[in-house]
Short mmCIF file of C-alpha atoms and ligand atoms in Angstrom, two decimals:
data_model
loop_
_atom_site.label_atom_id
_atom_site.label_comp_id
_atom_site.label_asym_id
_atom_site.label_seq_id
_atom_site.Cartn_x
_atom_site.Cartn_y
_atom_site.Cartn_z
CA MET Q 1 15.99 -9.19 4.62
CA ILE Q 2 13.42 -9.66 1.90
CA TYR Q 3 10.04 -10.97 3.01
CA PRO Q 4 7.72 -12.98 0.77
CA ILE Q 5 4.59 -11.01 -0.16
CA VAL Q 6 1.30 -12.33 1.14
CA GLY Q 7 -1.13 -13.09 -1.69
CA TYR Q 8 -4.78 -12.15 -2.16
CA GLY Q 9 -7.04 -14.68 -0.48
CA SER Q 10 -4.98 -14.80 2.73
CA PRO Q 11 -7.10 -13.84 5.78
CA VAL Q 12 -4.37 -11.49 7.13
CA LEU Q 13 -5.23 -9.11 4.27
CA ARG Q 14 -8.82 -8.96 5.55
CA LYS Q 15 -7.98 -8.16 9.18
CA GLU Q 16 -8.00 -4.77 10.89
CA ALA Q 17 -4.31 -4.16 11.71
CA GLN Q 18 -3.31 -2.98 15.20
CA PRO Q 19 -1.57 0.31 16.10
CA ILE Q 20 2.01 0.08 17.40
CA THR Q 21 4.08 2.04 19.96
CA LYS Q 22 7.68 3.20 19.73
CA ASP Q 23 8.66 0.16 21.84
CA TYR Q 24 7.74 -2.22 19.03
CA PRO Q 25 10.67 -4.70 18.88
CA GLU Q 26 13.35 -3.94 16.27
CA LEU Q 27 11.17 -1.38 14.52
CA LYS Q 28 14.02 0.27 12.58
CA LYS Q 29 15.17 -3.08 11.23
CA LEU Q 30 11.62 -4.00 10.27
CA ILE Q 31 11.16 -0.70 8.40
CA ALA Q 32 14.47 -1.17 6.53
CA ASP Q 33 13.41 -4.72 5.61
CA MET Q 34 10.05 -3.48 4.34
CA TYR Q 35 11.75 -0.94 2.04
CA GLU Q 36 14.09 -3.67 0.79
CA THR Q 37 11.13 -6.01 0.16
CA MET Q 38 9.15 -3.30 -1.66
CA TYR Q 39 12.01 -2.26 -3.95
CA ALA Q 40 12.95 -5.89 -4.70
CA ALA Q 41 9.38 -6.40 -5.96
CA ASP Q 42 9.33 -3.08 -7.89
CA GLY Q 43 6.53 -1.74 -5.70
CA VAL Q 44 5.83 1.87 -4.69
CA GLY Q 45 4.12 1.02 -1.41
CA LEU Q 46 3.97 -1.84 1.08
CA ALA Q 47 1.76 -2.30 4.15
CA ALA Q 48 2.81 -4.60 7.02
CA PRO Q 49 -0.13 -7.03 6.54
CA GLN Q 50 1.41 -7.79 3.11
CA ILE Q 51 4.36 -9.36 4.94
CA ASP Q 52 2.01 -11.15 7.37
CA LEU Q 53 2.28 -8.61 10.20
CA SER Q 54 -1.09 -7.23 11.25
CA ILE Q 55 0.23 -3.83 12.45
CA ARG Q 56 -0.36 -0.25 11.24
CA LEU Q 57 2.93 0.34 9.44
CA ILE Q 58 3.46 1.40 5.82
CA VAL Q 59 6.45 2.22 3.63
CA ILE Q 60 6.15 4.26 0.44
CA GLY Q 61 8.81 5.03 -2.17
CA PHE Q 62 8.31 6.41 -5.69
CA PRO Q 63 10.38 8.37 -8.23
CA ILE Q 64 9.58 12.10 -8.29
CA TYR Q 65 7.65 13.06 -11.42
CA ASP Q 66 8.36 16.37 -13.14
CA GLU Q 67 5.23 17.59 -14.95
CA LYS Q 68 7.12 20.19 -17.00
CA THR Q 69 9.47 17.70 -18.61
CA ASP Q 70 7.16 14.66 -18.27
CA THR Q 71 10.02 12.62 -16.82
CA TYR Q 72 10.74 10.72 -13.63
CA SER Q 73 13.72 11.79 -11.57
CA ASP Q 74 16.29 9.33 -10.18
CA THR Q 75 15.44 10.64 -6.74
CA ILE Q 76 13.03 8.50 -4.77
CA GLU Q 77 10.56 10.17 -2.42
CA GLU Q 78 10.16 7.98 0.68
CA HIS Q 79 7.59 8.08 3.47
CA THR Q 80 7.28 5.80 6.48
CA LEU Q 81 3.77 5.96 7.96
CA ILE Q 82 3.02 4.60 11.42
CA ASN Q 83 -0.59 4.53 12.73
CA PRO Q 84 -1.77 6.74 9.83
CA GLU Q 85 -5.24 8.31 9.89
CA ILE Q 86 -7.04 10.17 7.11
CA LEU Q 87 -8.54 13.22 8.86
CA GLU Q 88 -10.15 14.75 5.79
CA GLU Q 89 -10.73 14.09 2.09
CA LYS Q 90 -10.44 17.16 -0.11
CA GLY Q 91 -10.81 18.25 -3.70
CA SER Q 92 -12.15 16.21 -6.56
CA LYS Q 93 -11.93 12.46 -6.96
CA LYS Q 94 -9.72 11.13 -9.72
CA TYR Q 95 -9.18 7.81 -11.45
CA PHE Q 96 -5.70 6.32 -11.38
CA ASN Q 97 -4.56 2.92 -12.58
CA GLU Q 98 -3.58 0.90 -9.51
CA GLY Q 99 -1.94 -2.45 -8.99
CA CYS Q 100 -0.95 -4.33 -5.85
CA LEU Q 101 1.98 -6.63 -5.02
CA SER Q 102 -0.53 -8.97 -3.32
CA ILE Q 103 -2.70 -9.14 -6.48
CA PRO Q 104 -0.25 -9.69 -9.35
CA GLY Q 105 -1.56 -9.31 -12.89
CA VAL Q 106 -4.51 -7.08 -11.97
CA HIS Q 107 -4.48 -3.37 -12.82
CA GLU Q 108 -7.63 -1.29 -12.61
CA ASP Q 109 -8.63 2.37 -12.51
CA VAL Q 110 -9.63 3.34 -8.98
CA LEU Q 111 -11.48 6.51 -7.98
CA ARG Q 112 -10.06 8.33 -4.93
CA PRO Q 113 -9.76 11.91 -3.67
CA ASP Q 114 -6.63 13.63 -4.99
CA THR Q 115 -5.95 15.46 -1.73
CA ILE Q 116 -6.23 14.27 1.87
CA VAL Q 117 -5.23 15.52 5.30
CA LEU Q 118 -3.11 12.79 6.83
CA LYS Q 119 -1.98 12.32 10.41
CA TYR Q 120 0.80 9.81 11.05
CA TYR Q 121 3.99 9.09 12.97
CA ASP Q 122 7.30 8.80 11.13
CA ALA Q 123 10.02 6.21 11.79
CA ASP Q 124 11.27 8.27 14.79
CA PHE Q 125 7.72 8.54 16.15
CA ASN Q 126 7.41 12.25 15.41
CA GLU Q 127 3.78 13.18 14.84
CA HIS Q 128 2.85 14.85 11.54
CA THR Q 129 -0.40 16.29 10.18
CA GLU Q 130 -0.05 17.21 6.52
CA GLU Q 131 -2.22 18.00 3.54
CA ILE Q 132 -0.91 15.77 0.76
CA SER Q 133 -1.88 15.19 -2.85
CA GLY Q 134 -0.77 13.48 -6.05
CA MET Q 135 1.23 10.26 -5.94
CA PHE Q 136 1.89 10.37 -2.18
CA ALA Q 137 -1.84 10.73 -1.42
CA ARG Q 138 -2.75 8.00 -3.91
CA VAL Q 139 -0.30 5.42 -2.55
CA ALA Q 140 -1.05 6.36 1.09
CA GLN Q 141 -4.79 5.71 0.56
CA HIS Q 142 -4.15 2.37 -1.17
CA GLU Q 143 -1.87 1.27 1.69
CA ILE Q 144 -4.16 2.52 4.48
CA ASP Q 145 -6.90 0.36 2.94
CA HIS Q 146 -4.61 -2.63 3.59
CA LEU Q 147 -4.50 -1.71 7.31
CA ASP Q 148 -8.30 -1.74 7.35
CA GLY Q 149 -8.58 -5.16 5.70
CA LYS Q 150 -9.43 -3.78 2.26
CA VAL Q 151 -7.83 -4.19 -1.16
CA PHE Q 152 -8.14 -1.91 -4.17
CA THR Q 153 -10.40 -4.28 -6.11
CA ASP Q 154 -13.05 -3.81 -3.37
CA ARG Q 155 -13.47 -0.26 -4.69
CA LEU Q 156 -14.36 -1.28 -8.26
CA SER Q 157 -17.85 -1.27 -9.75
CA SER Q 158 -19.75 -4.56 -9.51
CA LEU Q 159 -19.34 -4.94 -13.29
CA ARG Q 160 -15.52 -4.63 -13.11
CA LYS Q 161 -15.49 -6.96 -10.09
CA THR Q 162 -17.37 -9.58 -12.09
CA MET Q 163 -14.99 -9.14 -15.02
CA ILE Q 164 -11.85 -9.73 -12.95
CA LYS Q 165 -13.29 -12.48 -10.77
CA ARG Q 166 -11.46 -15.26 -12.57
CA LYS Q 167 -8.15 -13.44 -12.34
CA LEU Q 168 -8.66 -12.91 -8.61
CA ASN Q 169 -9.41 -16.62 -8.18
CA ASP Q 170 -6.21 -17.43 -10.06
CA VAL Q 171 -4.24 -15.16 -7.71
CA ALA Q 172 -5.92 -16.67 -4.62
CA ASP Q 173 -5.07 -20.17 -5.87
CA GLY Q 174 -1.41 -19.19 -6.34
CA ARG Q 175 -1.55 -19.62 -10.10
CA MET Q 176 0.05 -16.24 -10.96
CA ARG Q 177 3.77 -16.20 -11.70
CA THR Q 178 5.72 -13.34 -10.13
CA ALA Q 179 9.34 -12.22 -10.24
CA TYR Q 180 9.21 -11.95 -6.42
CA LYS Q 181 8.43 -14.54 -3.80
CA MET Q 182 4.84 -14.83 -2.59
CA LYS Q 183 3.14 -16.80 0.13
CA TYR Q 184 -0.40 -17.62 1.17
CA VAL Q 185 -1.18 -17.50 4.85
CA LYS Q 186 -4.15 -19.57 5.84
CA HIS Q 187 -4.41 -18.69 9.55
ZN1 ZN E 201 -1.67 -3.19 -2.28
#
């Protein structure tokens, strides 16, 4: 089942999402639906608040990049993150151009650490603590922000924020056209 994506300006995107347990109803089905929703919208990550569920659940899926040949493989690297926590930020911070399914039409360079130590539970509720970097670390940090009521534009300089203010207002007013279904939740 494909969910509509909650748009910027909806209060659910500003709420602290709640941890879940393995007894969460129909968790496997929900995770499968989140992957389907993400791929249908051509996204590489999706956090549960973006489908109007204020819980700490994230799906990530991106094509594997081969630096040597500068090409993307047909293989998709997938990660399901439940109750994720960043234990440590490592290495240097890098800029990367980010976008967000909840903020269509806005793409900005965002500064984040390239490497983090991440603790999370997978879809079978096995606990993992891993040092991750590159695309996985980038998308994980963007999505974990969603669980904490933040969006990537919060991390921009005040100058950039001013420059994109009109675009953000257009998104919040539902004036952006998207190839996928969006909704605005006012509760
Ligand atoms: Zn996002």
